[in-house]
Coordinates of N, CA, C and O and ligand atoms in Angstrom, one line a residue:
X1 N -18.6 -7.2 -18.3 CA -17.8 -5.9 -18.5 C -17.5 -5.3 -17.1 O -18.3 -5.3 -16.2
X2 N -16.3 -4.8 -17.0 CA -15.9 -4.2 -15.7 C -16.6 -2.9 -15.4 O -17.0 -2.1 -16.4
X3 N -16.8 -2.6 -14.1 CA -17.4 -1.3 -13.7 C -16.6 -0.2 -14.2 O -15.3 -0.2 -14.2
X4 N -17.2 1.0 -14.6 CA -16.4 2.1 -15.1 C -15.7 2.8 -13.8 O -14.8 3.6 -14.0
X5 N -16.2 2.5 -12.6 CA -15.6 3.1 -11.4 C -14.9 2.0 -10.7 O -15.5 1.2 -10.0
X6 N -13.6 1.9 -10.8 CA -12.9 0.8 -10.2 C -13.0 0.7 -8.7 O -13.1 1.7 -8.0
X7 N -13.1 -0.6 -8.3 CA -13.2 -0.8 -6.8 C -11.7 -1.0 -6.3 O -11.0 -1.9 -6.8
X8 N -11.4 -0.2 -5.3 CA -10.0 -0.1 -4.8 C -10.0 -0.4 -3.3 O -10.8 0.2 -2.6
X9 N -9.2 -1.4 -2.9 CA -9.1 -1.8 -1.5 C -7.7 -1.5 -1.0 O -6.7 -1.8 -1.7
X10 N -7.7 -0.9 0.2 CA -6.4 -0.6 0.8 C -6.3 -1.4 2.1 O -7.1 -1.1 3.0
X11 N -5.5 -2.4 2.2 CA -5.5 -3.3 3.3 C -4.2 -3.2 4.0 O -3.1 -3.1 3.4
X12 N -4.3 -3.0 5.3 CA -3.1 -2.5 6.1 C -3.1 -3.1 7.5 O -4.2 -3.5 8.0
X13 N -1.9 -3.1 8.1 CA -1.8 -3.3 9.6 C -1.1 -2.1 10.1 O -0.2 -1.6 9.5
X14 N -1.5 -1.7 11.3 CA -0.8 -0.6 12.0 C -0.6 -1.0 13.5 O -1.5 -1.5 14.1
X15 N 0.6 -0.7 14.0 CA 0.8 -1.0 15.4 C 0.5 0.3 16.2 O -0.2 0.2 17.3
X16 N 0.9 1.4 15.8 CA 0.8 2.7 16.5 C 0.2 3.8 15.6 O 0.5 5.0 16.0
X17 N -0.4 3.5 14.5 CA -1.2 4.5 13.8 C -0.5 5.1 12.6 O -1.1 5.8 11.8
X18 N 0.9 4.9 12.5 CA 1.6 5.6 11.4 C 1.1 5.0 10.0 O 0.8 5.7 9.1
X19 N 1.1 3.7 9.9 CA 0.7 3.0 8.7 C -0.8 3.3 8.3 O -1.1 3.5 7.2
X20 N -1.6 3.4 9.4 CA -3.0 3.8 9.1 C -3.1 5.2 8.5 O -3.9 5.5 7.6
X21 N -2.3 6.1 9.1 CA -2.3 7.5 8.6 C -1.9 7.5 7.1 O -2.4 8.3 6.3
X22 N -0.9 6.7 6.7 CA -0.4 6.7 5.4 C -1.5 6.0 4.5 O -1.7 6.5 3.3
X23 N -2.2 5.0 5.0 CA -3.2 4.3 4.3 C -4.4 5.3 4.0 O -5.0 5.3 2.9
X24 N -4.7 6.2 4.9 CA -5.7 7.2 4.7 C -5.3 8.1 3.6 O -6.2 8.5 2.8
X25 N -4.1 8.5 3.5 CA -3.6 9.4 2.4 C -3.8 8.7 1.0 O -4.2 9.3 0.1
X26 N -3.4 7.4 1.0 CA -3.6 6.7 -0.3 C -5.0 6.6 -0.6 O -5.4 6.8 -1.8
X27 N -5.9 6.3 0.4 CA -7.3 6.2 0.1 C -7.9 7.6 -0.3 O -8.8 7.6 -1.2
X28 N -7.4 8.7 0.2 CA -7.9 10.0 -0.2 C -7.6 10.2 -1.7 O -8.4 10.6 -2.5
X29 N -6.4 9.8 -2.1 CA -6.0 9.9 -3.6 C -6.8 9.0 -4.5 O -7.1 9.4 -5.6
X30 N -7.1 7.8 -4.0 CA -7.7 6.8 -4.8 C -9.2 6.9 -4.7 O -9.9 6.1 -5.3
X31 N -9.8 7.8 -3.9 CA -11.2 7.8 -3.5 C -12.1 7.7 -4.7 O -11.9 8.2 -5.8
X32 N -13.2 6.8 -4.5 CA -13.5 6.1 -3.3 C -12.7 4.8 -3.2 O -12.5 4.1 -4.2
X33 N -12.3 4.5 -2.0 CA -11.5 3.3 -1.7 C -11.9 2.8 -0.4 O -12.3 3.5 0.5
X34 N -11.9 1.5 -0.2 CA -12.3 0.8 1.0 C -11.0 0.5 1.8 O -10.1 -0.1 1.4
X35 N -11.0 1.0 3.1 CA -9.8 0.8 4.0 C -10.2 -0.5 4.8 O -11.2 -0.6 5.3
X36 N -9.2 -1.4 4.8 CA -9.4 -2.7 5.5 C -8.2 -2.9 6.5 O -7.1 -3.0 6.1
X37 N -8.6 -2.9 7.8 CA -7.6 -3.2 8.8 C -7.5 -4.7 9.0 O -8.5 -5.3 9.4
X38 N -6.4 -5.3 8.8 CA -6.3 -6.8 8.9 C -6.6 -7.3 10.3 O -6.9 -8.5 10.4
X39 N -6.6 -6.5 11.3 CA -6.9 -7.0 12.6 C -8.4 -7.0 12.9 O -8.8 -7.5 14.0
X40 N -9.2 -6.5 12.0 CA -10.7 -6.5 12.3 C -11.4 -6.8 11.0 O -12.4 -6.1 10.6
X41 N -11.0 -7.9 10.3 CA -11.6 -8.2 9.0 C -12.9 -8.9 9.1 O -13.0 -9.9 9.8
X42 N -13.9 -8.5 8.3 CA -15.2 -9.1 8.2 C -15.3 -9.9 7.0 O -14.4 -9.8 6.1
X43 N -16.3 -10.7 6.9 CA -16.6 -11.4 5.6 C -16.8 -10.5 4.5 O -16.4 -10.7 3.3
X44 N -17.4 -9.3 4.8 CA -17.6 -8.3 3.7 C -16.3 -7.8 3.2 O -16.1 -7.5 2.0
X45 N -15.3 -7.6 4.1 CA -14.0 -7.2 3.7 C -13.3 -8.2 2.8 O -12.7 -7.8 1.8
X46 N -13.4 -9.4 3.1 CA -12.8 -10.5 2.3 C -13.5 -10.5 0.9 O -12.9 -10.6 -0.2
X47 N -14.8 -10.3 0.9 CA -15.6 -10.3 -0.4 C -15.1 -9.0 -1.2 O -15.0 -9.1 -2.4
X48 N -14.9 -7.9 -0.5 CA -14.5 -6.7 -1.2 C -13.1 -6.9 -1.8 O -12.9 -6.5 -2.9
X49 N -12.2 -7.6 -1.1 CA -10.9 -7.9 -1.7 C -11.0 -8.7 -2.9 O -10.3 -8.5 -3.9
X50 N -11.8 -9.8 -2.8 CA -12.0 -10.7 -3.9 C -12.6 -10.0 -5.1 O -12.3 -10.4 -6.3
X51 N -13.4 -9.0 -4.9 CA -14.0 -8.3 -6.0 C -13.3 -7.1 -6.5 O -13.6 -6.5 -7.5
X52 N -12.2 -6.7 -5.8 CA -11.6 -5.4 -6.1 C -10.8 -5.5 -7.4 O -10.3 -6.5 -7.8
X53 N -10.8 -4.3 -8.1 CA -9.9 -4.1 -9.2 C -8.5 -3.9 -8.8 O -7.5 -4.2 -9.6
X54 N -8.3 -3.3 -7.6 CA -6.9 -3.0 -7.1 C -6.9 -3.3 -5.6 O -7.8 -3.0 -4.9
X55 N -5.7 -3.8 -5.2 CA -5.5 -4.0 -3.8 C -4.1 -3.4 -3.5 O -3.1 -3.7 -4.1
X56 N -4.1 -2.5 -2.5 CA -2.9 -1.8 -2.1 C -2.6 -2.3 -0.7 O -3.4 -2.2 0.2
X57 N -1.3 -2.8 -0.5 CA -0.9 -3.4 0.7 C -0.1 -2.4 1.5 O 0.9 -1.8 1.0
X58 N -0.4 -2.3 2.8 CA 0.4 -1.4 3.7 C 0.8 -2.1 5.0 O -0.1 -2.6 5.7
X59 N 2.0 -2.0 5.4 CA 2.5 -2.6 6.6 C 3.7 -1.7 7.1 O 4.5 -1.2 6.3
X60 N 3.8 -1.6 8.4 CA 5.1 -1.0 8.9 C 6.2 -2.0 8.6 O 6.0 -3.2 8.4
X61 N 7.4 -1.4 8.5 CA 8.6 -2.3 8.4 C 9.0 -2.7 9.8 O 9.2 -1.8 10.7
X62 N 9.0 -4.0 10.0 CA 9.5 -4.5 11.3 C 10.7 -5.4 11.0 O 10.6 -6.4 10.3
X63 N 11.8 -5.1 11.6 CA 13.0 -5.9 11.4 C 13.3 -6.2 9.9 O 13.6 -7.3 9.5
X64 N 13.2 -5.1 9.1 CA 13.5 -5.2 7.7 C 12.5 -6.0 6.8 O 12.9 -6.4 5.7
X65 N 11.3 -6.2 7.3 CA 10.3 -6.8 6.5 C 8.9 -6.4 6.9 O 8.8 -5.5 7.8
X66 N 7.9 -7.1 6.3 CA 6.5 -6.8 6.8 C 6.3 -7.3 8.2 O 6.9 -8.3 8.6
X67 N 5.3 -6.7 8.9 CA 5.0 -7.1 10.2 C 4.4 -8.5 10.2 O 3.6 -8.8 9.3
X68 N 4.6 -9.2 11.3 CA 4.1 -10.6 11.4 C 2.6 -10.7 11.2 O 2.0 -11.6 10.6
X69 N 1.9 -9.7 11.8 CA 0.4 -9.7 11.7 C 0.0 -9.5 10.3 O -0.9 -10.2 9.8
X70 N 0.7 -8.7 9.6 CA 0.3 -8.5 8.1 C 0.7 -9.8 7.4 O -0.1 -10.2 6.5
X71 N 1.8 -10.4 7.7 CA 2.1 -11.7 7.0 C 1.0 -12.7 7.3 O 0.8 -13.5 6.4
X72 N 0.4 -12.7 8.4 CA -0.7 -13.6 8.7 C -1.8 -13.4 7.7 O -2.4 -14.4 7.2
X73 N -2.1 -12.1 7.5 CA -3.2 -11.8 6.5 C -2.7 -12.3 5.1 O -3.5 -13.0 4.4
X74 N -1.5 -12.0 4.7 CA -1.0 -12.5 3.4 C -1.1 -14.0 3.2 O -1.5 -14.5 2.2
X75 N -0.8 -14.7 4.3 CA -0.8 -16.2 4.2 C -2.3 -16.7 4.1 O -2.5 -17.6 3.4
X76 N -3.1 -16.0 4.8 CA -4.6 -16.4 4.7 C -5.1 -16.1 3.3 O -5.8 -17.0 2.7
X77 N -4.7 -15.0 2.7 CA -5.2 -14.6 1.4 C -4.5 -15.5 0.3 O -5.1 -15.6 -0.8
X78 N -3.4 -16.2 0.7 CA -2.8 -17.1 -0.3 C -3.6 -18.3 -0.7 O -3.3 -19.0 -1.6
X79 N -4.7 -18.5 0.1 CA -5.7 -19.5 -0.4 C -6.3 -19.2 -1.8 O -6.8 -20.1 -2.4
X80 N -6.1 -17.9 -2.2 CA -6.5 -17.5 -3.6 C -5.4 -17.8 -4.6 O -5.6 -17.6 -5.8
X81 N -4.2 -18.3 -4.2 CA -3.1 -18.4 -5.1 C -3.3 -19.5 -6.1 O -3.2 -19.3 -7.3
X82 N -3.7 -20.7 -5.6 CA -3.7 -21.9 -6.5 C -4.6 -21.7 -7.8 O -4.2 -22.0 -8.9
X83 N -5.7 -21.0 -7.6 CA -6.6 -20.8 -8.7 C -6.4 -19.4 -9.2 O -7.2 -18.9 -10.1
X84 N -5.4 -18.7 -8.8 CA -5.0 -17.3 -9.2 C -6.3 -16.4 -9.2 O -6.5 -15.7 -10.2
X85 N -7.0 -16.4 -8.1 CA -8.2 -15.7 -8.0 C -8.0 -14.2 -8.0 O -8.9 -13.4 -8.3
X86 N -6.8 -13.7 -7.6 CA -6.5 -12.3 -7.6 C -5.7 -11.9 -8.8 O -5.2 -10.7 -8.9
X87 N -5.5 -12.8 -9.8 CA -4.7 -12.4 -11.0 C -5.4 -11.2 -11.7 O -6.6 -11.1 -11.8
X88 N -4.5 -10.4 -12.2 CA -4.9 -9.2 -13.0 C -5.5 -8.1 -12.2 O -5.9 -7.1 -12.8
X89 N -5.5 -8.2 -10.9 CA -5.8 -7.0 -10.1 C -4.6 -6.1 -10.1 O -3.4 -6.6 -10.0
X90 N -4.8 -4.8 -10.1 CA -3.7 -3.9 -9.9 C -3.2 -4.0 -8.4 O -4.1 -4.2 -7.5
X91 N -1.9 -3.9 -8.2 CA -1.4 -4.0 -6.8 C -0.4 -2.9 -6.6 O 0.3 -2.5 -7.5
X92 N -0.2 -2.5 -5.3 CA 0.8 -1.6 -4.9 C 1.1 -1.7 -3.5 O 0.4 -2.5 -2.8
X93 N 2.1 -1.0 -3.0 CA 2.4 -1.2 -1.6 C 3.0 0.1 -1.0 O 3.6 0.9 -1.7
X94 N 2.9 0.1 0.4 CA 3.5 1.2 1.1 C 4.0 0.7 2.5 O 3.4 -0.2 3.0
X95 N 5.0 1.4 3.0 CA 5.4 1.0 4.4 C 6.0 2.2 5.1 O 6.3 3.3 4.5
X96 N 6.1 2.1 6.4 CA 6.6 3.1 7.3 C 7.7 2.6 8.1 O 7.6 1.4 8.6
X97 N 8.8 3.3 8.4 CA 9.8 2.9 9.3 C 10.3 4.1 10.1 O 10.0 5.3 9.8
X98 N 11.1 3.9 11.1 CA 11.6 4.9 12.0 C 12.7 5.7 11.2 O 12.9 6.9 11.4
X99 N 13.4 5.0 10.3 CA 14.6 5.5 9.7 C 14.3 5.8 8.2 O 13.5 5.1 7.6
X100 N 15.0 6.8 7.6 CA 14.8 7.1 6.2 C 15.1 5.9 5.3 O 14.4 5.6 4.3
X101 N 16.2 5.1 5.6 CA 16.4 3.8 4.9 C 15.6 2.8 5.6 O 14.5 2.3 5.2
X102 N 16.1 2.4 6.8 CA 15.3 1.5 7.7 C 15.0 0.1 7.1 O 14.2 -0.6 7.5
X103 N 15.7 -0.2 6.0 CA 15.5 -1.5 5.2 C 14.1 -1.6 4.8 O 13.5 -2.7 4.6
X104 N 13.4 -0.5 4.5 CA 12.0 -0.5 4.0 C 11.9 -1.1 2.6 O 10.9 -1.6 2.3
X105 N 13.0 -1.0 1.8 CA 12.9 -1.5 0.5 C 12.7 -3.0 0.5 O 11.9 -3.6 -0.3
X106 N 13.2 -3.7 1.6 CA 13.0 -5.1 1.7 C 11.6 -5.4 1.9 O 11.0 -6.4 1.4
X107 N 10.9 -4.6 2.7 CA 9.4 -4.8 2.9 C 8.7 -4.7 1.5 O 7.8 -5.5 1.2
X108 N 9.0 -3.6 0.8 CA 8.3 -3.5 -0.5 C 8.6 -4.6 -1.5 O 7.7 -5.1 -2.2
X109 N 9.8 -5.1 -1.4 CA 10.2 -6.3 -2.3 C 9.3 -7.5 -1.9 O 8.8 -8.2 -2.7
X110 N 9.2 -7.7 -0.5 CA 8.3 -8.8 0.0 C 6.9 -8.7 -0.6 O 6.3 -9.7 -1.0
X111 N 6.4 -7.4 -0.6 CA 5.0 -7.2 -1.0 C 4.9 -7.4 -2.5 O 3.9 -8.0 -3.0
X112 N 5.9 -6.9 -3.3 CA 5.8 -7.0 -4.7 C 6.0 -8.5 -5.2 O 5.3 -8.9 -6.1
X113 N 6.8 -9.3 -4.5 CA 6.9 -10.7 -4.8 C 5.6 -11.4 -4.5 O 5.2 -12.3 -5.3
X114 N 5.0 -11.1 -3.4 CA 3.7 -11.7 -3.1 C 2.7 -11.4 -4.2 O 2.0 -12.3 -4.7
X115 N 2.7 -10.1 -4.6 CA 1.7 -9.7 -5.7 C 2.0 -10.5 -6.9 O 1.1 -10.9 -7.6
X116 N 3.3 -10.7 -7.2 CA 3.7 -11.4 -8.5 C 3.2 -12.8 -8.4 O 2.7 -13.4 -9.3
X117 N 3.4 -13.5 -7.2 CA 2.9 -14.8 -7.0 C 1.4 -14.9 -7.2 O 0.9 -15.9 -7.7
X118 N 0.7 -13.9 -6.8 CA -0.8 -13.9 -7.0 C -1.2 -13.5 -8.4 O -2.4 -13.4 -8.7
X119 N -0.2 -13.2 -9.3 CA -0.6 -12.8 -10.7 C -1.1 -11.4 -10.8 O -1.7 -11.1 -11.8
X120 N -0.8 -10.6 -9.8 CA -1.2 -9.2 -9.8 C -0.3 -8.3 -10.6 O 0.8 -8.7 -10.9
X121 N -0.8 -7.1 -11.0 CA 0.0 -6.2 -11.8 C 0.5 -5.1 -10.9 O -0.2 -4.2 -10.4
X122 N 1.8 -5.1 -10.6 CA 2.4 -4.2 -9.6 C 2.6 -2.8 -10.2 O 3.1 -2.6 -11.3
X123 N 2.1 -1.8 -9.5 CA 2.3 -0.4 -9.9 C 3.0 0.4 -8.8 O 2.7 0.3 -7.6
X124 N 4.1 1.1 -9.2 CA 4.8 1.9 -8.2 C 4.4 3.4 -8.3 O 3.7 3.8 -9.2
X125 N 5.0 4.2 -7.4 CA 4.7 5.7 -7.5 C 5.6 6.3 -8.6 O 6.4 5.6 -9.2
X126 N 5.3 7.6 -8.9 CA 6.0 8.2 -9.9 C 6.5 9.6 -9.6 O 6.8 10.4 -10.4
X127 N 6.6 9.9 -8.3 CA 7.0 11.2 -7.8 C 8.6 11.3 -7.7 O 9.2 10.5 -7.1
X128 N 9.1 12.4 -8.3 CA 10.5 12.7 -8.2 C 10.6 14.0 -7.5 O 10.1 15.1 -7.9
X129 N 11.2 14.0 -6.3 CA 11.3 15.2 -5.4 C 12.7 15.8 -5.5 O 13.5 15.4 -6.4
X130 N 13.0 16.7 -4.6 CA 14.3 17.3 -4.5 C 15.4 16.2 -4.2 O 15.0 15.2 -3.6
X131 N 16.6 16.4 -4.6 CA 17.1 17.6 -5.2 C 16.9 17.7 -6.7 O 17.1 18.7 -7.3
X132 N 16.5 16.5 -7.3 CA 16.4 16.5 -8.8 C 15.3 17.4 -9.2 O 15.4 18.2 -10.2
X133 N 14.2 17.4 -8.5 CA 13.0 18.3 -8.8 C 12.7 19.1 -7.6 O 11.9 18.8 -6.8
X134 N 13.3 20.3 -7.5 CA 13.1 21.2 -6.4 C 11.7 21.8 -6.4 O 11.3 22.3 -5.3
X135 N 10.9 21.6 -7.5 CA 9.5 22.1 -7.5 C 8.6 21.2 -6.7 O 7.4 21.5 -6.6
X136 N 9.1 20.0 -6.3 CA 8.3 19.1 -5.5 C 8.7 18.9 -4.1 O 9.1 17.9 -3.7
X137 N 8.8 20.0 -3.3 CA 9.3 19.9 -2.0 C 8.6 18.9 -1.1 O 7.4 18.8 -1.1
X138 N 9.4 18.0 -0.5 CA 8.8 17.0 0.4 C 8.4 15.8 -0.2 O 8.1 14.8 0.5
X139 N 8.2 15.8 -1.6 CA 7.7 14.6 -2.2 C 8.8 13.5 -2.3 O 9.9 13.7 -2.6
X140 N 8.4 12.3 -2.0 CA 9.2 11.1 -2.2 C 10.6 11.3 -1.6 O 11.6 11.1 -2.2
X141 N 10.6 11.8 -0.3 CA 11.9 12.1 0.3 C 12.8 11.0 0.4 O 14.1 11.2 0.5
X142 N 12.3 9.7 0.5 CA 13.2 8.6 0.6 C 13.8 8.2 -0.8 O 14.6 7.3 -0.9
X143 N 13.2 8.7 -1.9 CA 13.7 8.3 -3.2 C 13.3 6.9 -3.5 O 14.0 6.1 -4.0
X144 N 12.1 6.5 -3.1 CA 11.6 5.1 -3.2 C 10.7 5.0 -4.5 O 9.8 5.8 -4.7
X145 N 11.0 4.0 -5.3 CA 10.3 3.8 -6.5 C 9.5 2.6 -6.7 O 8.5 2.5 -7.5
X146 N 9.8 1.6 -5.9 CA 9.0 0.3 -5.9 C 7.6 0.5 -5.3 O 6.6 -0.1 -5.7
X147 N 7.6 1.3 -4.3 CA 6.3 1.6 -3.6 C 6.5 2.9 -2.8 O 7.6 3.5 -2.8
X148 N 5.5 3.3 -2.0 CA 5.6 4.5 -1.2 C 6.2 4.1 0.1 O 5.8 3.2 0.8
X149 N 7.2 4.9 0.5 CA 7.8 4.7 1.9 C 7.7 6.0 2.6 O 7.8 7.1 2.0
X150 N 7.5 5.9 3.9 CA 7.4 7.1 4.8 C 8.3 6.9 6.0 O 8.5 5.7 6.4
X151 N 8.8 7.9 6.6 CA 9.5 7.9 7.8 C 8.7 8.5 8.9 O 8.1 9.6 8.7
X152 N 8.5 7.8 10.0 CA 7.7 8.2 11.1 C 8.0 9.7 11.5 O 9.2 10.0 11.6
X153 N 7.0 10.5 11.6 CA 7.3 11.9 11.9 C 7.8 12.1 13.3 O 7.4 11.3 14.2
X154 N 8.6 13.0 13.6 CA 9.0 13.3 15.0 C 7.9 14.0 15.7 O 7.9 14.0 16.9
X155 N 6.9 14.5 15.0 CA 5.7 15.1 15.6 C 4.7 14.0 15.8 O 4.1 13.5 14.9
X156 N 4.5 13.6 17.1 CA 3.7 12.5 17.4 C 2.2 12.8 17.1 O 1.4 11.8 17.0
X157 N 1.8 14.0 17.0 CA 0.4 14.3 16.6 C 0.2 14.2 15.1 O -0.9 13.9 14.7
X158 N 1.3 14.4 14.4 CA 1.2 14.3 12.9 C 1.4 12.9 12.4 O 0.8 12.5 11.4
X159 N 2.2 12.1 13.1 CA 2.6 10.7 12.7 C 3.4 10.6 11.4 O 4.4 9.9 11.4
X160 N 2.9 11.2 10.4 CA 3.5 11.1 9.0 C 3.7 12.6 8.6 O 2.7 13.3 8.6
X161 N 4.8 12.9 8.1 CA 5.0 14.3 7.6 C 4.3 14.6 6.3 O 3.9 13.7 5.6
X162 N 4.0 15.9 6.1 CA 3.1 16.3 5.0 C 3.6 15.8 3.7 O 2.8 15.5 2.8
X163 N 4.9 15.9 3.4 CA 5.5 15.5 2.1 C 5.2 14.0 1.8 O 4.8 13.6 0.7
X164 N 5.4 13.2 2.9 CA 5.1 11.7 2.7 C 3.6 11.5 2.5 O 3.2 10.6 1.7
X165 N 2.8 12.3 3.2 CA 1.3 12.1 3.0 C 0.9 12.5 1.6 O 0.1 11.8 0.9
X166 N 1.5 13.6 1.1 CA 1.2 14.0 -0.3 C 1.7 13.0 -1.3 O 1.0 12.7 -2.3
X167 N 2.8 12.4 -1.1 CA 3.4 11.3 -1.9 C 2.4 10.1 -2.0 O 2.1 9.6 -3.0
X168 N 1.9 9.8 -0.8 CA 0.9 8.7 -0.7 C -0.4 9.0 -1.4 O -1.0 8.2 -2.1
X169 N -0.9 10.3 -1.2 CA -2.1 10.7 -1.9 C -2.0 10.6 -3.4 O -2.9 10.1 -4.1
X170 N -0.8 11.1 -3.9 CA -0.6 11.0 -5.4 C -0.5 9.6 -5.9 O -0.9 9.2 -7.0
X171 N 0.0 8.7 -5.0 CA 0.1 7.3 -5.3 C -1.3 6.7 -5.5 O -1.6 5.9 -6.4
X172 N -2.2 7.1 -4.6 CA -3.6 6.7 -4.7 C -4.2 7.1 -6.0 O -5.0 6.4 -6.6
X173 N -4.0 8.4 -6.4 CA -4.5 8.9 -7.7 C -3.9 8.0 -8.8 O -4.7 7.6 -9.7
X174 N -2.7 7.6 -8.7 CA -2.1 6.8 -9.8 C -2.7 5.4 -9.8 O -2.9 4.8 -10.9
X175 N -3.0 4.8 -8.7 CA -3.6 3.5 -8.6 C -4.9 3.6 -9.3 O -5.3 2.7 -10.1
X176 N -5.7 4.6 -9.0 CA -7.0 4.7 -9.7 C -6.8 4.8 -11.2 O -7.5 4.2 -12.0
X177 N -5.9 5.7 -11.6 CA -5.6 5.8 -13.1 C -5.2 4.5 -13.7 O -5.6 4.2 -14.8
X178 N -4.3 3.8 -13.0 CA -3.8 2.5 -13.5 C -5.0 1.5 -13.7 O -5.1 0.8 -14.7
X179 N -5.9 1.5 -12.7 CA -7.1 0.7 -12.8 C -7.9 1.0 -14.1 O -8.3 0.1 -14.8
X180 N -8.1 2.2 -14.3 CA -8.9 2.6 -15.5 C -8.3 2.2 -16.8 O -8.9 1.7 -17.7
X181 N -6.9 2.3 -16.8 CA -6.2 1.9 -18.1 C -6.3 0.4 -18.2 O -6.4 -0.1 -19.3
X182 N -6.1 -0.3 -17.1 CA -6.0 -1.8 -17.2 C -7.3 -2.5 -17.4 O -7.4 -3.5 -18.0
X183 N -8.4 -1.8 -16.9 CA -9.7 -2.5 -17.0 C -10.6 -2.0 -18.2 O -11.6 -2.5 -18.4
X184 N -10.1 -1.0 -18.9 CA -11.0 -0.5 -20.0 C -11.1 -1.5 -21.1 O -10.3 -2.4 -21.3
Ligands
LIG201 C1 9.4 -5.1 16.2 C2 9.7 -3.8 15.5 C3 10.7 -3.8 14.4 C4 11.0 -2.6 13.7 N1 11.9 -2.6 12.7 C5 12.1 -1.5 12.0 C6 13.0 -1.6 10.9 O1 13.6 -2.6 10.5 N2 13.3 -0.4 10.2 C7 12.7 0.8 10.6 O2 13.0 1.8 10.0 N3 11.8 0.9 11.6 C8 11.5 -0.3 12.3 N4 10.6 -0.2 13.3 C9 9.9 1.0 13.6 C10 8.5 1.0 12.9 O3 8.6 0.7 11.6 C11 7.9 2.4 13.1 O4 7.7 2.7 14.4 C12 6.6 2.6 12.3 O5 6.2 3.9 12.4 C13 5.5 1.8 12.9 O6 4.3 2.0 12.2 P1 2.9 1.8 12.9 O7 2.6 2.9 13.8 O8 1.9 1.7 11.8 O9 2.9 0.5 13.6 C14 10.3 -1.4 14.1 C15 9.3 -1.4 15.1 C16 9.1 -2.6 15.8 C17 8.0 -2.6 16.8

């Protein structure tokens, strides 16, 4: 029988901190969640991924797709594909780009297709912001529905603007709720 408290892993690559900041916001919403930086993965991190009820993937958008370092992680984890060892885990994704469009959708599609190949259950965000819902100022400013996207903040101390952080936090809450529904 599954644990009543789902195990959630947020696995990410960051070049300059923006994607890590977004990952922290997802983790805050999904708490407790394990943050895993693909550049410093331990055996315990791999074990946590294999045991997780949900894995949320995060990468900056580089040249309209996921970053090469993150792709390296995805390819290593593909050793779990043949036996579908990650099947039925909840999955989701987030990305950051310099531009509001920035071809970030292409990155999310790449992550969602990867999750599908792994037999995972993809969950997107559910926030509707302005102008359709003016009561949600700053939420889902990109109008992204496949996953969470953020645009690098012009404030270098902030990295990610408050609205995008709140969108990511709510996505974390949704991932935890989806785990509870899927594993009950
Ligand atoms: C090689 C490279 C390619 C990039 N390509 C894109 C892109 O296609 N679209 C975009 O909006 N931003 C692009 N960017 C900008 C990054 O996505 C942006 O700086 C992001 O905040 C980086 O996140 P990080 O600090 O987690 O590395 C690119 C940056 C680099 C270094």
